[in-house]
Coordinates of C-alpha atoms in Angstrom, one line a residue:
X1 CA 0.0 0.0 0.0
X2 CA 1.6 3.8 -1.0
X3 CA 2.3 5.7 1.9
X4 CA -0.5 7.4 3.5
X5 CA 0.0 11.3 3.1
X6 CA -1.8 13.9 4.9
X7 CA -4.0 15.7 2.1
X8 CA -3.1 19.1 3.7
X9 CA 0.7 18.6 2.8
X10 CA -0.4 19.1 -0.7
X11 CA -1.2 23.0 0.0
X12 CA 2.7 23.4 -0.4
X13 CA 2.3 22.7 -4.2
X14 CA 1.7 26.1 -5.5
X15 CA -0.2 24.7 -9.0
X16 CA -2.3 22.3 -7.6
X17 CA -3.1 25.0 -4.7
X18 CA -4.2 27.3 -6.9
X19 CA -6.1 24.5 -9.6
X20 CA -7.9 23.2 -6.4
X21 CA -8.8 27.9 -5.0
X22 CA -10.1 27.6 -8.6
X23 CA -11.6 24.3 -8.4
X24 CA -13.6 25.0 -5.4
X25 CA -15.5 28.6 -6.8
X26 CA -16.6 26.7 -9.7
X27 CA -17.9 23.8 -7.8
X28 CA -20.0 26.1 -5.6
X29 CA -21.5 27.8 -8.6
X30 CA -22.2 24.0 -10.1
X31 CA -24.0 23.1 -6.8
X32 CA -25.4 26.3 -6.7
X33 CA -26.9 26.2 -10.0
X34 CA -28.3 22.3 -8.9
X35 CA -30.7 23.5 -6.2
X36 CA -32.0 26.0 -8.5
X37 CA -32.4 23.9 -11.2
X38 CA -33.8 21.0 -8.9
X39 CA -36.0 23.7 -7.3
X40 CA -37.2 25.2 -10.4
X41 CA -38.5 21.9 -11.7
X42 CA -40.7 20.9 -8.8
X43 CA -42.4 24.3 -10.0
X44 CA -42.6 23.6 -13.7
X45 CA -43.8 20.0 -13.1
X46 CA -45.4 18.1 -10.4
X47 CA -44.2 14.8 -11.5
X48 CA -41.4 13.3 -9.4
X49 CA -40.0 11.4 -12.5
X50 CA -39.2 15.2 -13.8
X51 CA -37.7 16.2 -10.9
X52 CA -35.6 13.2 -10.3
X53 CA -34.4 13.7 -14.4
X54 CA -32.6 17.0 -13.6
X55 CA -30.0 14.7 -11.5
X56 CA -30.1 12.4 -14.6
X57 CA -29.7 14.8 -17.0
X58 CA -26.3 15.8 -15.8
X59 CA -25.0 12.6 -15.3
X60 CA -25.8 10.7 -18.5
X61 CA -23.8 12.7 -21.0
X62 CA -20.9 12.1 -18.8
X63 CA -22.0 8.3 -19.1
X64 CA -22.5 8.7 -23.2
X65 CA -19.2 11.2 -23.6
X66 CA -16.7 10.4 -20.8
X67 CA -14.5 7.5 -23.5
X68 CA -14.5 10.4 -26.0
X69 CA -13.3 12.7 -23.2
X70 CA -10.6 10.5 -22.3
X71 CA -9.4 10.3 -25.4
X72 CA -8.9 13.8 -26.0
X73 CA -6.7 13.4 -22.7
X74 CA -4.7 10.9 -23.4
X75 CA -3.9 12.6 -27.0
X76 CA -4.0 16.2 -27.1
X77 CA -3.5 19.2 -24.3
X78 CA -5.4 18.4 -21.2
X79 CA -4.9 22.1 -20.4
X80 CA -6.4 23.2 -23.6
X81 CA -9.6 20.7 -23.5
X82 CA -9.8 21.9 -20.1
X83 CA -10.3 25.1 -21.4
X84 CA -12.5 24.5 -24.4
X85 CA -15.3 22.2 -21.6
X86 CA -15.1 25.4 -19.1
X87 CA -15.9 28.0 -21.9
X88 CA -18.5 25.9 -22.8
X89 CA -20.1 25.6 -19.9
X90 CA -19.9 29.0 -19.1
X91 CA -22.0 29.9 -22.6
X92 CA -24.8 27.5 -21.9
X93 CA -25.2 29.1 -18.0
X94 CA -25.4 32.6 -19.3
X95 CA -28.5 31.6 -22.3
X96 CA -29.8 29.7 -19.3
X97 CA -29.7 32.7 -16.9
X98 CA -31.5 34.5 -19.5
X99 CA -34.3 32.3 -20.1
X100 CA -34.5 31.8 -16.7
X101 CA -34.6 35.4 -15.9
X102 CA -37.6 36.2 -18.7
X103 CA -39.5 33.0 -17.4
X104 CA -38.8 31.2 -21.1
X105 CA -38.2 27.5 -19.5
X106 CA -40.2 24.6 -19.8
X107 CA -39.8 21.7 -18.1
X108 CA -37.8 20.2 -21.4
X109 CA -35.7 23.0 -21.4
X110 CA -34.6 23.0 -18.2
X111 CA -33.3 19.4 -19.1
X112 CA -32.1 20.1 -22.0
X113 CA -29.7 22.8 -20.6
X114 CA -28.9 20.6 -17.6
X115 CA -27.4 18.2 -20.2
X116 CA -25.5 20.5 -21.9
X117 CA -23.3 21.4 -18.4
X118 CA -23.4 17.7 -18.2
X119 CA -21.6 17.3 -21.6
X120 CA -18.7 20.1 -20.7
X121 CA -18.5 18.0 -17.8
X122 CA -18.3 15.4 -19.0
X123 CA -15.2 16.7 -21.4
X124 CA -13.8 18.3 -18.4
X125 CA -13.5 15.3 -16.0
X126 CA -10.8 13.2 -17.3
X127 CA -8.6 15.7 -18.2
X128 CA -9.2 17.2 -15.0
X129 CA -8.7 14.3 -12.7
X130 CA -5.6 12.6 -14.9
X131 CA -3.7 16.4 -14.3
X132 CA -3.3 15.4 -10.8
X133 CA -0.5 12.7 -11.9
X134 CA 1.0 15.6 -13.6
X135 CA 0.8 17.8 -10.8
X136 CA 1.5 15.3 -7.4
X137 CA 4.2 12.4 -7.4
X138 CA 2.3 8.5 -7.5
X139 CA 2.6 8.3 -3.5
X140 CA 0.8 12.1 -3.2
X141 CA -2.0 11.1 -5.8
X142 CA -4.5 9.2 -3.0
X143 CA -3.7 12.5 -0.9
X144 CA -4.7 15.0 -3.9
X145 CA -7.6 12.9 -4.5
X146 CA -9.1 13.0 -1.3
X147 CA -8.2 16.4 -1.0
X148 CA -10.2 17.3 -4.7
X149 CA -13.1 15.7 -3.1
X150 CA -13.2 17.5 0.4
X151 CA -13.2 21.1 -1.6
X152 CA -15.9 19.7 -3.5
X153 CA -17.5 18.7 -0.6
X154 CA -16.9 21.6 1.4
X155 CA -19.0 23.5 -1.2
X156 CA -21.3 20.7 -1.1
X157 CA -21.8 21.8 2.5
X158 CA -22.1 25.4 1.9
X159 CA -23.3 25.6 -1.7
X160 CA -26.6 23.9 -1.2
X161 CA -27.3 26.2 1.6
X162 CA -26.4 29.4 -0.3
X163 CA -28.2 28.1 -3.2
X164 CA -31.4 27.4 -1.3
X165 CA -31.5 31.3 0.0
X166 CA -30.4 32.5 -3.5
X167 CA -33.0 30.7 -4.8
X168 CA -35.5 31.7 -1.9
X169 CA -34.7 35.4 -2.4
X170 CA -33.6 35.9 -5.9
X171 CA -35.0 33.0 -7.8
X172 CA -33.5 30.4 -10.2
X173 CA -32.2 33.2 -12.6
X174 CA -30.0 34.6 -10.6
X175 CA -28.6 30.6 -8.6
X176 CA -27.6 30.0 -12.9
X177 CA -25.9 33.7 -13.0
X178 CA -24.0 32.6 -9.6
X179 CA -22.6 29.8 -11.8
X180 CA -22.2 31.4 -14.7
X181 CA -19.8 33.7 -12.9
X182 CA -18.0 31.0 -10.9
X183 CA -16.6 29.4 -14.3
X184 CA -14.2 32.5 -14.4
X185 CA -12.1 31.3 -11.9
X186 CA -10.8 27.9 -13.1
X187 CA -10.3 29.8 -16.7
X188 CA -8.2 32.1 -15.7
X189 CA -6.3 29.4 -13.5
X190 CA -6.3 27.3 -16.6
X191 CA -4.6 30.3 -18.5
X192 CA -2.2 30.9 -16.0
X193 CA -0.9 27.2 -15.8
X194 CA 1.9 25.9 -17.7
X195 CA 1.1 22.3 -18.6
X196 CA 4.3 19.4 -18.5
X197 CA 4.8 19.0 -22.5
X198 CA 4.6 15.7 -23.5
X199 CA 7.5 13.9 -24.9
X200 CA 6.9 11.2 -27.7
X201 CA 7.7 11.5 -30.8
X202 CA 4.5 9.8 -32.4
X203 CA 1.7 11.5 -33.5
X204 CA -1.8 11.3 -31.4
X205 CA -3.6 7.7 -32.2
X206 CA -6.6 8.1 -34.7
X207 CA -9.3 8.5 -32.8
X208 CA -10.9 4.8 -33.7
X209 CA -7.4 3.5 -32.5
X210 CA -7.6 5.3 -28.9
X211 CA -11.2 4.1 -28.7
X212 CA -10.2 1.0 -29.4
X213 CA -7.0 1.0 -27.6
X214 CA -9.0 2.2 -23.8
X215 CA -11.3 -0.6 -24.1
X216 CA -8.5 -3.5 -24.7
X217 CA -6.8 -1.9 -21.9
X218 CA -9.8 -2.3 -19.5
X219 CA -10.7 -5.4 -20.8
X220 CA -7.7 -7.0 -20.2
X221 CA -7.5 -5.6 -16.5
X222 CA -9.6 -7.7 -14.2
X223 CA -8.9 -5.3 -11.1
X224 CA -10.2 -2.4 -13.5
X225 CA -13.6 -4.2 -13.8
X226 CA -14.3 -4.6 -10.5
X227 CA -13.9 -1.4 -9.7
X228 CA -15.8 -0.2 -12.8
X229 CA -18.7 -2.4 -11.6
X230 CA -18.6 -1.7 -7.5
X231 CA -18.8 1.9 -9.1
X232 CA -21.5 1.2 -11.4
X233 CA -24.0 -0.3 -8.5
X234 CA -22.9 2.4 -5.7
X235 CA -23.9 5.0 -8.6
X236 CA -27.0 3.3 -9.4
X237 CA -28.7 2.8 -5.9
X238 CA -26.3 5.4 -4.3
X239 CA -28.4 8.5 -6.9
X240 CA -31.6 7.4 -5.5
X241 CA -30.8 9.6 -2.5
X242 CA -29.7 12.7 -4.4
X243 CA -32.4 12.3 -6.9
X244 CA -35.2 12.1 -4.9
X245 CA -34.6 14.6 -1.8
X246 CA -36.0 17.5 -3.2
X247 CA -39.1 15.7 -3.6
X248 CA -38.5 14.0 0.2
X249 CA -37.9 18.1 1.7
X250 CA -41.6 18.9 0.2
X251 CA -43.9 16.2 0.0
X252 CA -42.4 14.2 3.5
X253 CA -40.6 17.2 5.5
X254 CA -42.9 19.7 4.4
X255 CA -39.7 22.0 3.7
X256 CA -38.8 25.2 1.3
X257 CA -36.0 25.4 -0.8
X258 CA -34.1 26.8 2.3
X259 CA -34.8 23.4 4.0
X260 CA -33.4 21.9 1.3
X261 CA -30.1 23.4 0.4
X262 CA -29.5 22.9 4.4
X263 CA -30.4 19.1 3.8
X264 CA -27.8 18.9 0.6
X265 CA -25.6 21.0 3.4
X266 CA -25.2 18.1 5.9
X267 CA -24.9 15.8 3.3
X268 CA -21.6 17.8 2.1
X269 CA -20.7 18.6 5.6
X270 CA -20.6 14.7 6.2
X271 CA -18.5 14.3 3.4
X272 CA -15.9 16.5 4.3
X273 CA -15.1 14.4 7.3
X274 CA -15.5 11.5 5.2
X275 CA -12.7 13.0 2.8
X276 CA -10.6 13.9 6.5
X277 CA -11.0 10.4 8.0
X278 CA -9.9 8.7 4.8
X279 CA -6.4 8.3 5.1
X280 CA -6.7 7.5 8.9
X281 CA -9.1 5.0 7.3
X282 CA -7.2 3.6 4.8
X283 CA -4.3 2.8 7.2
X284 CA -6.7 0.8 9.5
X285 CA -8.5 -1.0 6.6
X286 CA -8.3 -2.9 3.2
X287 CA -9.9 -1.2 0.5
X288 CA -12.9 -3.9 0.2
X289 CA -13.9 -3.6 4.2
X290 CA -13.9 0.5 3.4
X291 CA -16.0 0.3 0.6
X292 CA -18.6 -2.8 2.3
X293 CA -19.1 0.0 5.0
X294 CA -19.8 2.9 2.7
X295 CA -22.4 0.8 1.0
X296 CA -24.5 -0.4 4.0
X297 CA -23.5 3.3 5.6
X298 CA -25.4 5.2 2.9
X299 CA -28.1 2.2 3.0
X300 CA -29.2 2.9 6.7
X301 CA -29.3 6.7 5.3
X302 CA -31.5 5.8 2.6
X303 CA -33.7 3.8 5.1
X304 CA -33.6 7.3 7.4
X305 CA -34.0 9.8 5.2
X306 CA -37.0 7.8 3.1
X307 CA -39.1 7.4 6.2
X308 CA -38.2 10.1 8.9
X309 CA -41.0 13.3 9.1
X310 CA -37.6 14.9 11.5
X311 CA -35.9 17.0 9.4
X312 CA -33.0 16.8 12.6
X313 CA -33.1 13.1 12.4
X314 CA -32.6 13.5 8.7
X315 CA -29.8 16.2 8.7
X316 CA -27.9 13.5 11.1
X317 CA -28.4 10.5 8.5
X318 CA -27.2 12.7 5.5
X319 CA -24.3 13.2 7.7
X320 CA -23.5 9.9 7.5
X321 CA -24.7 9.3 3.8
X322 CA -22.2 12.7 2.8
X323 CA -19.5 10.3 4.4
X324 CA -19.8 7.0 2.9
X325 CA -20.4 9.0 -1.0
X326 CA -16.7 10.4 -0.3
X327 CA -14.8 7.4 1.0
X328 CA -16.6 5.2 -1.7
X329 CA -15.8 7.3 -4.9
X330 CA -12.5 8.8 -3.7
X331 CA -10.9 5.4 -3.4
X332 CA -12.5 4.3 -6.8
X333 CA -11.0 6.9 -8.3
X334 CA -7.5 6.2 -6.4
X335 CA -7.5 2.3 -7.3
X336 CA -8.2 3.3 -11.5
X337 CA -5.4 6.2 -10.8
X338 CA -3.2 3.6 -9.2
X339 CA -3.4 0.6 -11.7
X340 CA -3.1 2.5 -15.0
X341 CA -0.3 3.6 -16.6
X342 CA -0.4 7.1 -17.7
X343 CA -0.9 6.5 -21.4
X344 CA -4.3 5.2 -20.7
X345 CA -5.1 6.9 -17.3
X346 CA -7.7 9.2 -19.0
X347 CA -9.2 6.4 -20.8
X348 CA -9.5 4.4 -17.9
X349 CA -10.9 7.2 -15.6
X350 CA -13.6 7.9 -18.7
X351 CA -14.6 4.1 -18.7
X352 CA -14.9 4.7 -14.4
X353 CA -17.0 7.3 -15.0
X354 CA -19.1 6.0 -17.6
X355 CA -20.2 3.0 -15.2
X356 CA -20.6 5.0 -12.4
X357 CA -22.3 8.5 -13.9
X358 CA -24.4 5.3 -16.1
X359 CA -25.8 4.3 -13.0
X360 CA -26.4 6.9 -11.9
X361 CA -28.3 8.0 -15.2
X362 CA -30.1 4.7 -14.8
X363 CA -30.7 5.2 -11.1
X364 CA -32.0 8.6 -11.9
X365 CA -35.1 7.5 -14.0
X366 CA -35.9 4.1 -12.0
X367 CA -36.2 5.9 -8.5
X368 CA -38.0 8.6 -9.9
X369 CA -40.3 6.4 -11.4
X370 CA -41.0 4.2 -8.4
X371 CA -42.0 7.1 -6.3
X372 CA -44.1 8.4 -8.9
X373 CA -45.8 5.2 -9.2
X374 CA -45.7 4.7 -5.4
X375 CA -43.8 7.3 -2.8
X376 CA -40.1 8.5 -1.9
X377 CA -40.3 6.0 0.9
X378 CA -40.8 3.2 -0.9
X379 CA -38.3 3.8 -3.8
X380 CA -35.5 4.6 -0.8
X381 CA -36.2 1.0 0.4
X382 CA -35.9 -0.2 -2.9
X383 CA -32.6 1.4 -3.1
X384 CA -31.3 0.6 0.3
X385 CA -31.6 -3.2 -0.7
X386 CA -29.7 -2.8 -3.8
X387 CA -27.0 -1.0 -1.4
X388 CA -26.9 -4.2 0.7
X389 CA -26.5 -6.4 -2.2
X390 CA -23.6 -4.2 -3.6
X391 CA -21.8 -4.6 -0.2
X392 CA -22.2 -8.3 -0.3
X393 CA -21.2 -8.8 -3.7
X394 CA -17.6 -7.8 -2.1
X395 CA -17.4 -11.0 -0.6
X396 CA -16.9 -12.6 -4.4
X397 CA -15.8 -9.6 -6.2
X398 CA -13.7 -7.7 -3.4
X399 CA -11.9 -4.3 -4.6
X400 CA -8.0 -4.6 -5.3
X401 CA -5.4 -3.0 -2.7
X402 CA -4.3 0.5 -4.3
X403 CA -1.6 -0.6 -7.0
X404 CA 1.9 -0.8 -5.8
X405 CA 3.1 -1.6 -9.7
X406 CA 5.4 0.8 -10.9
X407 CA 3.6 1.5 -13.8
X408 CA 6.3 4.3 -15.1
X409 CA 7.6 3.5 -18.8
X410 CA 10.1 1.0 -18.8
X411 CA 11.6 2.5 -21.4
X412 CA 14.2 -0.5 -22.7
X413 CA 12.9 -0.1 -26.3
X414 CA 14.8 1.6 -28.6
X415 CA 13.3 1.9 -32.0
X416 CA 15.2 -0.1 -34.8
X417 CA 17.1 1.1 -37.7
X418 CA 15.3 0.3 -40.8
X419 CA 16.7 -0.3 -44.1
X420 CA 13.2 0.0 -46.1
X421 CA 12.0 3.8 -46.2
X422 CA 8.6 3.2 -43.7
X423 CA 6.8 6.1 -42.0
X424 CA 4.6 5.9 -38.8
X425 CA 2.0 5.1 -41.0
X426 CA 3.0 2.3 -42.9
X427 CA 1.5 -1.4 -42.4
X428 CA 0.3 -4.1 -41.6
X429 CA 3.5 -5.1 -39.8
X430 CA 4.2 -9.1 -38.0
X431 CA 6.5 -9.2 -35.4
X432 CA 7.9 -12.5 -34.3
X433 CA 10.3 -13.6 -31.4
X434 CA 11.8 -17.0 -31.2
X435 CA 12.9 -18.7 -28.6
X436 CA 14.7 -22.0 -27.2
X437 CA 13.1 -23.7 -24.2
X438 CA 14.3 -27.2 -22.6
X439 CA 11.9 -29.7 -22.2
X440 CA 11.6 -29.1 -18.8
X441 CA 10.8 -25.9 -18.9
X442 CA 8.2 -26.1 -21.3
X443 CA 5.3 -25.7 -18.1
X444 CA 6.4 -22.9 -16.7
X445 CA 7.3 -21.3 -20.0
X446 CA 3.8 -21.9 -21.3
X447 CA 2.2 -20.3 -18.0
X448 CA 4.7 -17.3 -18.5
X449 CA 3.4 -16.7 -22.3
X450 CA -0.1 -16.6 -21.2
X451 CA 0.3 -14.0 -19.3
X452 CA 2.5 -12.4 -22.0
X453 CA -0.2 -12.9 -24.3
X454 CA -2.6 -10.8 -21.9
X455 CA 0.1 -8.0 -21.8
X456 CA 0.2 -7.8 -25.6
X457 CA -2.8 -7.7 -26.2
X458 CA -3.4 -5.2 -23.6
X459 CA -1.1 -3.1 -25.2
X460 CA -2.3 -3.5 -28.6
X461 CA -1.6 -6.6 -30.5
X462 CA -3.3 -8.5 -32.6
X463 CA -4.1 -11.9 -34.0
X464 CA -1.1 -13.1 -31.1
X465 CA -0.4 -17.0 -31.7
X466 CA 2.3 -19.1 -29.9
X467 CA 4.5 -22.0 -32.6
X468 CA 6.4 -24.6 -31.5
X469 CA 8.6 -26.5 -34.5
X470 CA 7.7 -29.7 -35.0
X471 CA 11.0 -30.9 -36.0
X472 CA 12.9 -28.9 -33.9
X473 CA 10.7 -28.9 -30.8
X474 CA 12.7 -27.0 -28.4
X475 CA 12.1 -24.2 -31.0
X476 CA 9.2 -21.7 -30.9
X477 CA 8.1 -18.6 -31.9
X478 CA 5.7 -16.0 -30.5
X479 CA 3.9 -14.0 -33.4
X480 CA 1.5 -11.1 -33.3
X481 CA 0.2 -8.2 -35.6
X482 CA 0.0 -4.2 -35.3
X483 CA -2.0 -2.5 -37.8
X484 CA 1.0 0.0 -38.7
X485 CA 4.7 1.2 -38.1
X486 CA 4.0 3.3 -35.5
X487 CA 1.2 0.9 -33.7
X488 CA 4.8 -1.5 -32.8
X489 CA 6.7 1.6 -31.7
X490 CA 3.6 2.6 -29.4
X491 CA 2.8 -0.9 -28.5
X492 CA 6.5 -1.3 -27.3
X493 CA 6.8 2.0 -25.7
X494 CA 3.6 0.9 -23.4
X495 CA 5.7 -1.0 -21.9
X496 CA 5.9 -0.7 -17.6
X497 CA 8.8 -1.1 -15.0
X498 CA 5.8 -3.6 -13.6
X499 CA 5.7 -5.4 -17.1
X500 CA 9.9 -6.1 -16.6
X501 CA 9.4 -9.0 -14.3
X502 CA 7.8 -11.4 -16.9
X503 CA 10.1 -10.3 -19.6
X504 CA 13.3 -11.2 -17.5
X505 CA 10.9 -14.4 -16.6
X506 CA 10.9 -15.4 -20.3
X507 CA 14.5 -14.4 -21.1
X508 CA 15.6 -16.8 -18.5
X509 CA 14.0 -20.1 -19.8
X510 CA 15.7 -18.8 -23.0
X511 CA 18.9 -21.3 -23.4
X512 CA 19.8 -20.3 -27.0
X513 CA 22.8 -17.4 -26.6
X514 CA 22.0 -14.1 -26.2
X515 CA 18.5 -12.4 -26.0
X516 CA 15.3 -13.8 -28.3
X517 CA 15.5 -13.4 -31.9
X518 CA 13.2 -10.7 -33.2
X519 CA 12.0 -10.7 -36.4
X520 CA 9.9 -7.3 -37.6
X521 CA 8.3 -8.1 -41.1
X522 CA 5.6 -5.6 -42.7
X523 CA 3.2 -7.3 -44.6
X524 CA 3.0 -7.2 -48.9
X525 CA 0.9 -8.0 -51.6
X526 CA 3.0 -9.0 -54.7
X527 CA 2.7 -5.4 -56.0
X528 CA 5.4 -3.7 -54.4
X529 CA 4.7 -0.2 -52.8
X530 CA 6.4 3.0 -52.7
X531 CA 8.4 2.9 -49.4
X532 CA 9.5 -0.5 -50.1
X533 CA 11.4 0.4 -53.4
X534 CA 14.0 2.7 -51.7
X535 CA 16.5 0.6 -49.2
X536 CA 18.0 2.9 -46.2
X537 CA 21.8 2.5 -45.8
X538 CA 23.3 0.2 -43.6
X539 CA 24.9 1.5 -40.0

C-alpha cells in the first residue's frame, strides 16, 4: 500500500493550490446552480419522475461522452480541452440565466440545458482528474484525491445552503448567473498554468485506434472491472438519495428550498469528514472492508432519510450518507489512478466514470419512477436493498489494494534502424520472437506466455499466436500483428517497470545465446509499394 499522506501537505504545491482555489468557486457555482435547477422543476412540473431527471440529465452525458473525453486526454493538451469544456459551460449558463430570468423554461428545457453542463463536464472530467498525476508524485496522488473531493464537498456543504436562499430570495435566474460567474475562476487558472509538455515523438492515435486502444486496456485488467462495476452499483442505488430529496424536503418534510439546500448541506458537511477520515481509514482498513461499509452506511441513510417526518433526524443520517459517498468514490477513483499507466489513465478514468455517472443516469429514471408510481419512501427502500447487495457482492468480487506496480515507462525499447524507407504510417506489420526452451521448462514457460499474451494484447496486439517446430521442438516462436509502423513503436513503448518482471521471466528459460531473436516483417501483396522500393543504408 503507497504511503498514506496527509492531504493538507499538498497546499505546499503552488499549482495544484491554486487549480484546487479555482476548483472550489466553480464547484459552488455547479451546486449552486443544482438546487435551482432541482427547485425550479418541482415548479414547472409536479411529477417526481421530472424532478428526479434534472440529477439524470447531468450525469448521462458524462455516461455517453466520458471515452470520448478521455481520449482527447490521453492525445491532445489536457490544459487546452480543459479550457474549451469550461468556456462551454460558461455559454450555456449565461443563455440559461436568461431564459430563466424572462420565465422562457419549460420543463424540457430545463433538461435540456442541464445536459448540456453535463456534456462540458463530461469533457472536463478526465482531463481534470488525470492532471493530478502531472501535478503530485504517485505516493501524493491518494492524498490529492481526497483532497479534490473535500473542496468539493466543502462546497457541497455550503453551496446547497447558499443556493437554497439565492434561490429563496432571488429565484432560479439569478442561482444559474452565480454559476455562470463561478466558471471565471478555473479559466483564468487554466490560462495561468503551464502544462508538463509531452514527450513522444509519435503522433496522437486516430481516434478509432484510442477508442479501441482504452477498451482493450480495461478489458484485459480484471482489477479495473471490479472497480468499474462496484462503481457502477454504488452509482446506481447510491443516486436514489440525491435524486429524490427535493421531492422528500416537500412532500415528507414539508420543507422550502431553504430546507433543502440545508439538507444537501449536511450531506456535504458529512462528506468532508469523510474525505478527512480517509487516510486515517485507509491505514486501519483494506480497501474492500472501506467500501462494504460505505455501501451499507449510505443504505441505513437511505432507510432514514426515506421514512423520517424529523428534518434533525434526517440532517444526522445525510451526515453519515455525505461520508460513505466520499470514502466510496475517492478510493474508486485512487484504485483506477493507481493501476493505469499514464498512457491510458484518462481512458480508464472515462470508462470509471461511464459506469458509475451510467448508473447513476439509470438510477436517476428508476427511483423517480418508483415514487411516482408509489412514494419516496418506498423507492428509498428499494434502493437501500440494492445498497446491501452491492456490499455483499464484495465478498466474491472484493476491490484490489491500491496498485503498488510501478507502472512508469520501462523504457528499454529503442526503435530499430530500418533499411526500407517506412513512416509511422505504414503497415500491416508481424512481429515475431523465437525462442529455445528445454523440455523441462516447457510448463512454466507456457504459463509465462499466457500471461505475456494478456500483456500484448493489452497493449495492442493482434491476431497473437504461440508455434512450437515440429521438427525442432525446443524451438518456438511467438507472433502477433500491429495495424501500422508506428502501432509496434507505441505498443513497445507501453511498456511498464511492472511489465519487466515477466520479460526477465521469459528471457531466462531462454537457453539459446544471447537475448530472443526478433523478427519485424511488414506485410506485402505481390505489387510492391512506394516505401519498399527505396533501401535505407546500412549503419
Amino acid at each position: 500500500m503507497p504511503e498514506t499522506i496527509s492531504p493538507l501537505v499538498l497546499f505546499r504545491n503552488q499549482t495544484f493550490r491554486m487549480l484546487w482555489v479555482a476548483a472550489l468557486a466553480s464547484n459552488f457555482g455547479g451546486l449552486v446552480q443544482a438546487v435551482g435547477a432541482g427547485w425550479l422543476m418541482t415548479s414547472l412540473s409536479s411529477s417526481e419522475r421530472m424532478v428526479a431527471l434534472v440529477q439524470g440529465s447531468v450525469t448521462l452525458p458524462i455516461m455517453v461522452f466520458s471515452l470520448l473525453a478521455g481520449v482527447f486526454a490521453d492525445n491532445f493538451d489536457r490544459r487546452l480541452v480543459m479550457l474549451i469544456a469550461q468556456g462551454f459551460m460558461f455559454a450555456v449558463s449565461i443563455v440559461l440565466t436568461v431564459l430563466a430570468y424572462f420565465g422562457l423554461l419549460t420543463p424540457w428545457s430545463l433538461l435540456a440545458f442541464t445536459f448540456l453542463i453535463g456534456c462540458g463536464t463530461a469533457l472536463h472530467n478526465p482531463s481534470w482528474q488525470a492532471t493530478m498525476g502531472d501535478i503530485v508524485s504517485r505516493e501524493e496522488l491518494p492524498s490529492a484525491v481526497s483532497l479534490n473531493s473535500m473542496g468539493f464537498n466543502l462546497m457541497r456543504s455550503v453551496g446547497p445552503a447558499a443556493g437554497g436562499a439565492i434561490v429563496a430570495l432571488a429565484g432560479a435566474a439569478a442561482a444559474f448567473l452565480v454559476n455562470a460567474l463561478s466558471y471565471i475562476a478555473i479559466i483564468m487558472a487554466l490560462f495561468r498554468w503551464r502544462a508538463p509538455v509531452r514527450d513522444t515523438r509519435l503522433p496522437p492515435e486516430p481516434m478509432g485506434t484510442a477508442f479501441a486502444a482504452g477498451l482493450r486496456y480495461v478489458a484485459m485488467s480484471p482489477n479495473l472491472i471490479r472497480v468499474i462495476l462496484r462503481g457502477f452499483l454504488f452509482g446506481l442505488s447510491g443516486v436514489a438519495l440525491l435524486a429524490l430529496l427535493p421531492v422528500v424536503v416537500r412532500v415528507t418534510l414539508d420543507g422550502s428550498a431553504l430546507l433543502y439546500g440545508a439538507m444537501l448541506g449536511c450531506f456535504g458537511a458529512g462528506a468532508v469528514g469523510g474525505a478527512l477520515l480517509n487516510a486515517h481509514l485507509r491505514a486501519r482498513f483494506i480497501n474492500e472492508q472501506i467500501a462494504r461499509g460505505a455501501f451499507l452506511g449510505l443504505a441505513l441513510c437511505c432507510g432514514i432519510v426515506g421514512h423520517s417526518p424529523y428534518a434533525p433526524v434526517s440532517g444526522v443520517a445525510l451526515l453519515l450518507g455525505g461520508a460513505c459517498w466520499v470514502l466510496a468514490m475517492s478510493m474508486f477513483n485512487v484504485t483506477v489512478q493507481l493501476s493505469t499507466p499514464r498512457w491510458v489513465v484518462g481512458r480508464a478514468l472515462a470508462l470509471f466514470q461511464t459506469g458509475t455517472f451510467g448508473g447513476m443516469a439509470i438510477g436517476s429514471w428508476l427511483w423517480g419512477a418508483i415514487a411516482q408510481h408509489s412514494n419516496p419512501g418506498t423507492s428509498l427502500t428499494w434502493a437501500l436493498v440494492l445498497l446491501v447487495g452491492g456490499a455483499f457482492i464484495g465478498l466474491r468480487l472484493p476491490l484490489p489494494e491500491f496498485g503498488t506496480l510501478n507502472l512508469d515507462p520501462l523504457n528499454r525499447f529503442r526503435e530499430p534502424a530500418l533499411r526500407l524507407d517506412l513512416n509511422y504510417r505504414s503497415g500491416p506489420v508481424m512481429v515475431m520472437v523465437d525462442y529455445v526452451i528445454d523440455q523441462s521448462d516447457v510448463s512454466e514457460f507456457l504459463e509465462a506466455m499466457s500471461e505475456r499474451r494478456r500483456v500484448r494484447i493489452r497493449d495492442g496486439a493482434q491476431q497473437w499466436t504461440l508455434l512450437r517446430d515440429l521438427e525442432k521442438p525446443e524451438h518456438w516462436s511467438e507472433s502477433y500483428h500491429v495495424p501500422t509502423w508506428g502501432e509496434y513503436v507505441r505498443h513497445n513503448q507501453r511498456r511498464t517497470h511492472a511489465d519487466a518482471a515477466l520479460s526477465d521471466r521469459i528471457r531466462a528459460l531462454h537457453r539459446a545465446p544471447g537475448l530472443p531473436t526478433v523478427h519485424r516483417m511488414i506485410e506485402r501483396q505481390t505489387v510492391a509499394l512506394h516505401d519498399d522500393m527505396r533501401l535505407q543504408p546500412n549503419g
